[in-house]
Amino acid sequence: MNLRQLLFRLPHYLGASGSPRRLWWSPSFDTIFSVGSWRGQSSKSPAHWKQVVSEAEKIVGYPTSFMSLRCLLSDELSNIAMQVRKLVGTQHPLLTTASQRSLAEITELIHTALLVHRGIVNLNELQSSDGPLKDMQFGNKIAILSGDFLLANACNGLALLQNTKVVELLASALMDLVQGVYHENSTSAKENYITDDIGISTWKEQTFLSHGALLAKSCQAAMELAKHDAEVQNMAFQYGKHMAMSHKINSDLQPFTKEKTSDSMTFNLNSAPVVLHQEFLGRDLWIKQIREAQEKGRLDYGKLRERIKAGKGVTSAIDLCRYHGNKALEALESFPPSEARSALENIVFAVTRFS
């Protein structure tokens, strides 16, 4: 799901006088903020991620995946492209929208390229049962070339936008991504990485680089393309930042909050609940728990998971997830009420709901 595309609809609700504009069609949501430790949702709002994605796609106006061949080859999309061509040279507002959709494509290309590059296999850790080494080497080469191809296309698309600030924002986001992923890889490459004491503040900094910067700066770039001022751009940045952080913490919590979890299911020892558990427990006791969970040189994740769930790390991570969710909602309040804003609020609700 491309959250960026949905946010990119927001500038077109903001007229010169600040009054909201309506799109040609979209579903309506009745969003209610409940009083409590975190902002709630109405009973009519979709509670699950798939429902939220489905409703958001309707507001965007077409399937959010630009990589779908069915979408790219459809007659409807071709007709839209033909109509846009007729508008070239005019000041029709649809052209601004098509510029923002290009930005959404570029952002998705960068994100996909990162995922492809992350799929590279560490050949030093391979065993004979994993398959022929030659095949793995070939797969790595294809992953590198494919990721580079996507990045090259993203850079070309950025240049075509002809907006220096947008280019600067996306370039800096790409730099943040590389820095964040490099740190993750260098940390996990250490033999004793499971005992690293990074602390939650350091975890936040690293997570923003590797997971939050692209969404935050893409949201800001969307407001720049729509020629909104620095204050509106900052609110868009804040929404993207806190939404990304909340989503990452939600993902980190899944091994600890799912009703059915296999004892053999692994989890990242540098994830939010684990880092918070380590902070509450103290470094010495954390190392002791890890050693107690090790059997014959392997870590018993089921045993360690139960130790972590018995502590304060999981509940604290849920609170942190909702904190970032509330911050994202606060940023959205600077925009006028609209279907796009309601959908973005429901996306926040979907990642901060754990019952």
Short mmCIF file of C-alpha atoms in Angstrom, two decimals:
data_model
loop_
_atom_site.label_atom_id
_atom_site.label_comp_id
_atom_site.label_asym_id
_atom_site.label_seq_id
_atom_site.Cartn_x
_atom_site.Cartn_y
_atom_site.Cartn_z
CA MET A 1 0.00 0.00 0.00
CA ASN A 2 1.38 3.42 -0.96
CA LEU A 3 0.53 5.82 1.87
CA ARG A 4 2.30 8.60 0.00
CA GLN A 5 -0.24 8.63 -2.79
CA LEU A 6 -3.08 9.16 -0.34
CA LEU A 7 -1.35 12.06 1.37
CA PHE A 8 -0.66 13.57 -2.02
CA ARG A 9 -4.40 14.11 -2.41
CA LEU A 10 -4.46 16.49 0.58
CA PRO A 11 -3.01 19.60 -1.15
CA HIS A 12 -5.97 19.67 -3.53
CA TYR A 13 -8.38 20.08 -0.66
CA LEU A 14 -6.59 23.32 0.23
CA GLY A 15 -7.64 26.23 -1.93
CA ALA A 16 -6.02 29.65 -1.89
CA SER A 17 -8.36 30.68 0.92
CA GLY A 18 -7.76 27.47 2.85
CA SER A 19 -11.27 26.12 2.19
CA PRO A 20 -11.55 22.39 1.46
CA ARG A 21 -12.14 21.05 -2.03
CA ARG A 22 -13.86 17.76 -2.84
CA LEU A 23 -12.64 15.05 -5.18
CA TRP A 24 -14.87 13.67 -7.96
CA TRP A 25 -15.86 10.67 -5.81
CA SER A 26 -14.79 9.09 -2.60
CA PRO A 27 -16.32 7.28 0.37
CA SER A 28 -17.01 9.15 3.57
CA PHE A 29 -15.78 8.27 7.05
CA ASP A 30 -17.17 9.35 10.41
CA THR A 31 -14.03 9.77 12.47
CA ILE A 32 -14.35 10.32 16.21
CA PHE A 33 -11.50 10.95 18.62
CA SER A 34 -12.15 9.27 21.95
CA VAL A 35 -10.92 10.64 25.25
CA GLY A 36 -8.19 8.50 26.75
CA SER A 37 -4.51 7.65 26.58
CA TRP A 38 -4.71 7.46 22.80
CA ARG A 39 -7.03 8.61 20.07
CA GLY A 40 -9.72 6.10 19.17
CA GLN A 41 -11.91 5.52 16.13
CA SER A 42 -15.62 5.35 15.38
CA SER A 43 -17.39 2.04 15.00
CA LYS A 44 -17.96 2.87 11.32
CA SER A 45 -14.26 3.25 10.55
CA PRO A 46 -12.41 0.24 9.14
CA ALA A 47 -10.35 -1.38 11.87
CA HIS A 48 -8.19 -3.75 9.90
CA TRP A 49 -5.28 -2.96 7.60
CA LYS A 50 -6.77 -4.60 4.49
CA GLN A 51 -10.01 -2.66 4.91
CA VAL A 52 -8.12 0.61 5.33
CA VAL A 53 -6.04 -0.08 2.23
CA SER A 54 -9.13 -0.90 0.18
CA GLU A 55 -10.91 2.32 1.16
CA ALA A 56 -7.77 4.40 0.61
CA GLU A 57 -7.34 3.01 -2.92
CA LYS A 58 -10.83 4.25 -3.78
CA ILE A 59 -9.85 7.80 -2.78
CA VAL A 60 -6.63 7.66 -4.80
CA GLY A 61 -8.80 6.70 -7.75
CA TYR A 62 -6.96 3.60 -9.01
CA PRO A 63 -4.96 0.66 -7.64
CA THR A 64 -1.97 2.07 -5.75
CA SER A 65 0.58 -0.32 -7.23
CA PHE A 66 2.17 1.29 -10.27
CA MET A 67 4.07 -1.93 -10.87
CA SER A 68 0.90 -3.81 -11.83
CA LEU A 69 0.97 -4.81 -15.51
CA ARG A 70 -2.81 -4.99 -15.52
CA CYS A 71 -2.94 -1.36 -14.42
CA LEU A 72 -0.25 -0.21 -16.84
CA LEU A 73 -1.89 -1.89 -19.83
CA SER A 74 -5.50 -0.97 -19.05
CA ASP A 75 -7.51 1.07 -21.52
CA GLU A 76 -8.71 3.35 -18.73
CA LEU A 77 -5.17 4.42 -17.84
CA SER A 78 -4.34 4.98 -21.50
CA ASN A 79 -7.39 7.21 -21.88
CA ILE A 80 -6.36 9.23 -18.83
CA ALA A 81 -2.87 9.66 -20.26
CA MET A 82 -4.33 10.91 -23.55
CA GLN A 83 -6.47 13.47 -21.75
CA VAL A 84 -3.50 14.69 -19.69
CA ARG A 85 -1.51 15.21 -22.90
CA LYS A 86 -4.23 17.56 -24.17
CA LEU A 87 -3.79 19.68 -21.04
CA VAL A 88 -0.08 20.31 -21.57
CA GLY A 89 0.52 24.02 -21.96
CA THR A 90 -2.57 24.96 -19.95
CA GLN A 91 -2.85 25.75 -16.24
CA HIS A 92 -5.33 22.98 -15.53
CA PRO A 93 -5.04 21.79 -11.86
CA LEU A 94 -5.01 18.13 -12.98
CA LEU A 95 -1.46 18.66 -14.22
CA THR A 96 -0.34 19.38 -10.66
CA THR A 97 -1.97 16.13 -9.55
CA ALA A 98 -0.13 14.19 -12.33
CA SER A 99 3.12 15.72 -11.08
CA GLN A 100 2.32 14.41 -7.53
CA ARG A 101 1.45 10.94 -8.88
CA SER A 102 4.87 10.86 -10.51
CA LEU A 103 6.40 11.67 -7.13
CA ALA A 104 4.47 8.76 -5.61
CA GLU A 105 5.86 6.46 -8.30
CA ILE A 106 9.38 7.69 -7.63
CA THR A 107 9.05 7.15 -3.90
CA GLU A 108 7.72 3.64 -4.47
CA LEU A 109 10.58 2.88 -6.86
CA ILE A 110 13.13 3.90 -4.23
CA HIS A 111 11.39 1.82 -1.58
CA THR A 112 11.16 -1.21 -3.86
CA ALA A 113 14.82 -0.87 -4.89
CA LEU A 114 15.77 -0.95 -1.21
CA LEU A 115 13.74 -4.11 -0.65
CA VAL A 116 15.37 -5.77 -3.67
CA HIS A 117 18.85 -4.86 -2.42
CA ARG A 118 17.99 -6.17 1.03
CA GLY A 119 17.22 -9.52 -0.57
CA ILE A 120 20.91 -10.13 -1.23
CA VAL A 121 22.05 -13.36 0.43
CA ASN A 122 25.10 -13.46 2.68
CA LEU A 123 27.06 -16.22 0.95
CA ASN A 124 29.31 -16.71 3.98
CA GLU A 125 26.33 -17.98 5.99
CA LEU A 126 25.17 -20.50 3.37
CA GLN A 127 25.08 -24.21 4.05
CA SER A 128 25.06 -27.03 1.52
CA SER A 129 21.37 -27.65 2.22
CA ASP A 130 20.51 -24.10 1.10
CA GLY A 131 21.20 -24.89 -2.55
CA PRO A 132 23.99 -24.52 -5.13
CA LEU A 133 26.36 -21.63 -4.40
CA LYS A 134 26.49 -20.68 -8.08
CA ASP A 135 22.72 -20.09 -8.14
CA MET A 136 22.92 -17.89 -5.07
CA GLN A 137 25.73 -15.85 -6.59
CA PHE A 138 23.69 -15.36 -9.76
CA GLY A 139 20.66 -14.35 -7.69
CA ASN A 140 22.70 -11.74 -5.84
CA LYS A 141 23.91 -10.23 -9.11
CA ILE A 142 20.35 -10.02 -10.44
CA ALA A 143 19.17 -8.39 -7.19
CA ILE A 144 21.90 -5.76 -7.36
CA LEU A 145 21.25 -4.97 -11.03
CA SER A 146 17.48 -4.88 -10.55
CA GLY A 147 17.72 -2.56 -7.56
CA ASP A 148 20.12 -0.27 -9.40
CA PHE A 149 17.79 -0.21 -12.41
CA LEU A 150 14.88 0.92 -10.22
CA LEU A 151 17.01 3.60 -8.57
CA ALA A 152 18.16 4.87 -11.97
CA ASN A 153 14.56 5.19 -13.10
CA ALA A 154 13.69 7.00 -9.87
CA CYS A 155 16.52 9.49 -10.42
CA ASN A 156 15.39 10.08 -13.99
CA GLY A 157 11.83 10.69 -12.80
CA LEU A 158 13.05 13.14 -10.17
CA ALA A 159 14.87 15.17 -12.80
CA LEU A 160 11.71 15.35 -14.91
CA LEU A 161 9.80 16.94 -12.01
CA GLN A 162 12.02 20.01 -12.47
CA ASN A 163 11.79 21.05 -8.82
CA THR A 164 15.12 21.56 -7.08
CA LYS A 165 13.74 21.31 -3.54
CA VAL A 166 11.91 18.05 -4.29
CA VAL A 167 15.09 16.58 -5.76
CA GLU A 168 17.01 17.68 -2.67
CA LEU A 169 14.42 16.15 -0.31
CA LEU A 170 14.31 12.77 -2.06
CA ALA A 171 18.09 12.67 -2.46
CA SER A 172 18.55 13.30 1.26
CA ALA A 173 15.95 10.60 2.02
CA LEU A 174 17.91 8.14 -0.11
CA MET A 175 21.09 9.08 1.75
CA ASP A 176 19.30 8.48 5.07
CA LEU A 177 18.13 5.08 3.85
CA VAL A 178 21.63 4.00 2.87
CA GLN A 179 23.05 5.21 6.17
CA GLY A 180 20.36 3.44 8.19
CA VAL A 181 20.63 0.14 6.33
CA TYR A 182 24.44 0.24 6.46
CA HIS A 183 24.28 0.59 10.22
CA GLU A 184 21.79 -2.28 10.50
CA ASN A 185 23.99 -4.56 8.41
CA SER A 186 27.21 -3.63 10.19
CA THR A 187 25.55 -4.28 13.55
CA SER A 188 24.06 -7.64 12.62
CA ALA A 189 27.40 -8.72 11.13
CA LYS A 190 29.03 -8.67 14.55
CA GLU A 191 29.28 -11.97 16.34
CA ASN A 192 28.05 -10.42 19.59
CA TYR A 193 25.38 -8.16 18.09
CA ILE A 194 22.68 -9.67 20.30
CA THR A 195 24.29 -8.05 23.33
CA ASP A 196 24.49 -4.52 21.89
CA ASP A 197 23.04 -1.91 24.24
CA ILE A 198 21.71 0.75 21.86
CA GLY A 199 18.90 2.20 24.01
CA ILE A 200 15.49 3.35 22.76
CA SER A 201 16.66 6.88 21.82
CA THR A 202 19.35 5.46 19.53
CA TRP A 203 16.82 2.95 18.18
CA LYS A 204 14.51 5.84 17.24
CA GLU A 205 17.28 7.67 15.40
CA GLN A 206 18.32 4.59 13.45
CA THR A 207 14.72 3.61 12.67
CA PHE A 208 13.90 7.06 11.33
CA LEU A 209 16.84 6.82 8.93
CA SER A 210 16.04 3.33 7.64
CA HIS A 211 12.22 3.40 7.78
CA GLY A 212 10.86 6.91 8.35
CA ALA A 213 12.88 9.41 6.33
CA LEU A 214 11.58 8.36 2.90
CA LEU A 215 7.90 8.63 3.83
CA ALA A 216 8.37 11.86 5.82
CA LYS A 217 10.34 13.67 3.12
CA SER A 218 8.09 12.38 0.35
CA CYS A 219 5.07 13.81 2.15
CA GLN A 220 6.89 17.12 2.51
CA ALA A 221 7.82 17.05 -1.17
CA ALA A 222 4.16 16.55 -2.11
CA MET A 223 3.27 19.80 -0.34
CA GLU A 224 6.18 21.55 -2.07
CA LEU A 225 4.87 20.45 -5.47
CA ALA A 226 1.47 21.88 -4.54
CA LYS A 227 3.22 25.17 -3.64
CA HIS A 228 2.20 25.18 0.02
CA ASP A 229 4.18 27.11 2.61
CA ALA A 230 6.79 25.80 5.03
CA GLU A 231 4.28 25.28 7.86
CA VAL A 232 2.07 22.98 5.78
CA GLN A 233 5.14 21.15 4.49
CA ASN A 234 6.32 20.59 8.06
CA MET A 235 2.95 19.15 9.10
CA ALA A 236 3.11 16.72 6.17
CA PHE A 237 6.66 15.78 7.20
CA GLN A 238 5.52 15.17 10.79
CA TYR A 239 2.67 12.95 9.66
CA GLY A 240 4.97 10.86 7.47
CA LYS A 241 7.60 10.58 10.19
CA HIS A 242 5.30 9.52 13.01
CA MET A 243 3.18 7.28 10.79
CA ALA A 244 6.31 5.42 9.67
CA MET A 245 7.56 5.06 13.24
CA SER A 246 4.19 3.79 14.44
CA HIS A 247 4.02 1.29 11.58
CA LYS A 248 7.53 -0.01 12.29
CA ILE A 249 6.80 -0.51 16.00
CA ASN A 250 3.56 -2.30 15.10
CA SER A 251 5.57 -4.62 12.85
CA ASP A 252 8.12 -5.23 15.62
CA LEU A 253 5.32 -6.12 18.03
CA GLN A 254 3.72 -8.81 15.87
CA PRO A 255 5.79 -11.75 17.22
CA PHE A 256 4.71 -10.75 20.74
CA THR A 257 1.05 -9.82 20.21
CA LYS A 258 -0.20 -12.41 17.71
CA GLU A 259 -2.51 -14.97 19.30
CA LYS A 260 -0.91 -17.89 17.47
CA THR A 261 2.88 -17.75 17.41
CA SER A 262 5.18 -20.69 16.78
CA ASP A 263 7.86 -21.25 19.41
CA SER A 264 10.43 -21.50 16.63
CA MET A 265 9.43 -18.13 15.13
CA THR A 266 12.41 -15.78 15.23
CA PHE A 267 12.32 -12.04 15.90
CA ASN A 268 14.78 -9.18 15.65
CA LEU A 269 16.76 -8.75 18.85
CA ASN A 270 17.11 -5.05 18.02
CA SER A 271 13.34 -4.52 17.63
CA ALA A 272 11.43 -1.98 19.74
CA PRO A 273 9.96 -4.32 22.39
CA VAL A 274 13.30 -6.07 22.86
CA VAL A 275 15.25 -2.81 23.18
CA LEU A 276 12.73 -1.50 25.73
CA HIS A 277 12.83 -4.81 27.62
CA GLN A 278 16.60 -4.55 27.78
CA GLU A 279 16.39 -0.98 29.10
CA PHE A 280 14.00 -1.95 31.91
CA LEU A 281 15.93 -5.11 32.76
CA GLY A 282 19.47 -3.77 32.64
CA ARG A 283 22.34 -4.98 30.51
CA ASP A 284 23.66 -7.65 32.87
CA LEU A 285 20.29 -9.38 33.37
CA TRP A 286 19.57 -9.15 29.63
CA ILE A 287 22.81 -10.97 28.78
CA LYS A 288 21.94 -13.56 31.43
CA GLN A 289 18.51 -14.16 29.86
CA ILE A 290 20.09 -14.60 26.43
CA ARG A 291 22.58 -17.14 27.76
CA GLU A 292 19.83 -19.04 29.54
CA ALA A 293 17.86 -19.21 26.28
CA GLN A 294 20.83 -20.62 24.33
CA GLU A 295 20.89 -24.35 23.79
CA LYS A 296 23.71 -26.08 21.91
CA GLY A 297 24.86 -22.84 20.36
CA ARG A 298 21.37 -21.88 19.15
CA LEU A 299 18.97 -19.37 20.60
CA ASP A 300 15.61 -20.67 21.81
CA TYR A 301 13.39 -17.82 20.59
CA GLY A 302 10.28 -19.30 22.19
CA LYS A 303 11.86 -19.28 25.62
CA LEU A 304 13.28 -15.79 25.18
CA ARG A 305 9.94 -14.50 23.86
CA GLU A 306 8.18 -15.59 27.04
CA ARG A 307 10.78 -13.80 29.16
CA ILE A 308 10.29 -10.60 27.17
CA LYS A 309 6.48 -10.83 27.33
CA ALA A 310 6.70 -11.20 31.10
CA GLY A 311 8.54 -7.87 31.33
CA LYS A 312 7.54 -4.31 30.51
CA GLY A 313 9.02 -4.11 27.02
CA VAL A 314 5.92 -5.18 25.06
CA THR A 315 3.44 -2.89 26.85
CA SER A 316 5.91 0.00 26.61
CA ALA A 317 6.31 -0.60 22.87
CA ILE A 318 2.51 -0.51 22.46
CA ASP A 319 2.43 2.82 24.32
CA LEU A 320 5.23 4.13 22.09
CA CYS A 321 3.37 3.01 18.97
CA ARG A 322 0.27 4.90 20.10
CA TYR A 323 2.34 7.95 21.02
CA HIS A 324 3.64 8.22 17.46
CA GLY A 325 0.14 7.53 16.19
CA ASN A 326 -1.21 10.45 18.20
CA LYS A 327 1.54 12.70 16.86
CA ALA A 328 0.59 11.73 13.31
CA LEU A 329 -3.06 12.56 14.04
CA GLU A 330 -2.07 15.92 15.50
CA ALA A 331 -0.23 16.77 12.29
CA LEU A 332 -3.32 15.90 10.23
CA GLU A 333 -5.45 18.32 12.24
CA SER A 334 -3.77 21.21 10.42
CA PHE A 335 -5.56 20.08 7.23
CA PRO A 336 -9.27 20.74 6.62
CA PRO A 337 -11.67 17.81 7.10
CA SER A 338 -11.87 15.68 3.95
CA GLU A 339 -12.14 12.10 2.78
CA ALA A 340 -8.37 11.90 2.29
CA ARG A 341 -7.70 13.14 5.81
CA SER A 342 -10.20 10.67 7.27
CA ALA A 343 -8.58 7.81 5.38
CA LEU A 344 -5.14 8.82 6.61
CA GLU A 345 -6.50 8.93 10.17
CA ASN A 346 -7.93 5.44 9.74
CA ILE A 347 -4.54 4.21 8.56
CA VAL A 348 -3.12 5.43 11.88
CA PHE A 349 -5.91 3.70 13.78
CA ALA A 350 -5.15 0.45 11.96
CA VAL A 351 -1.54 0.34 13.17
CA THR A 352 -2.26 1.45 16.75
CA ARG A 353 -4.99 -1.10 17.47
CA PHE A 354 -3.83 -4.18 19.38
CA SER A 355 -7.06 -5.73 20.67
#
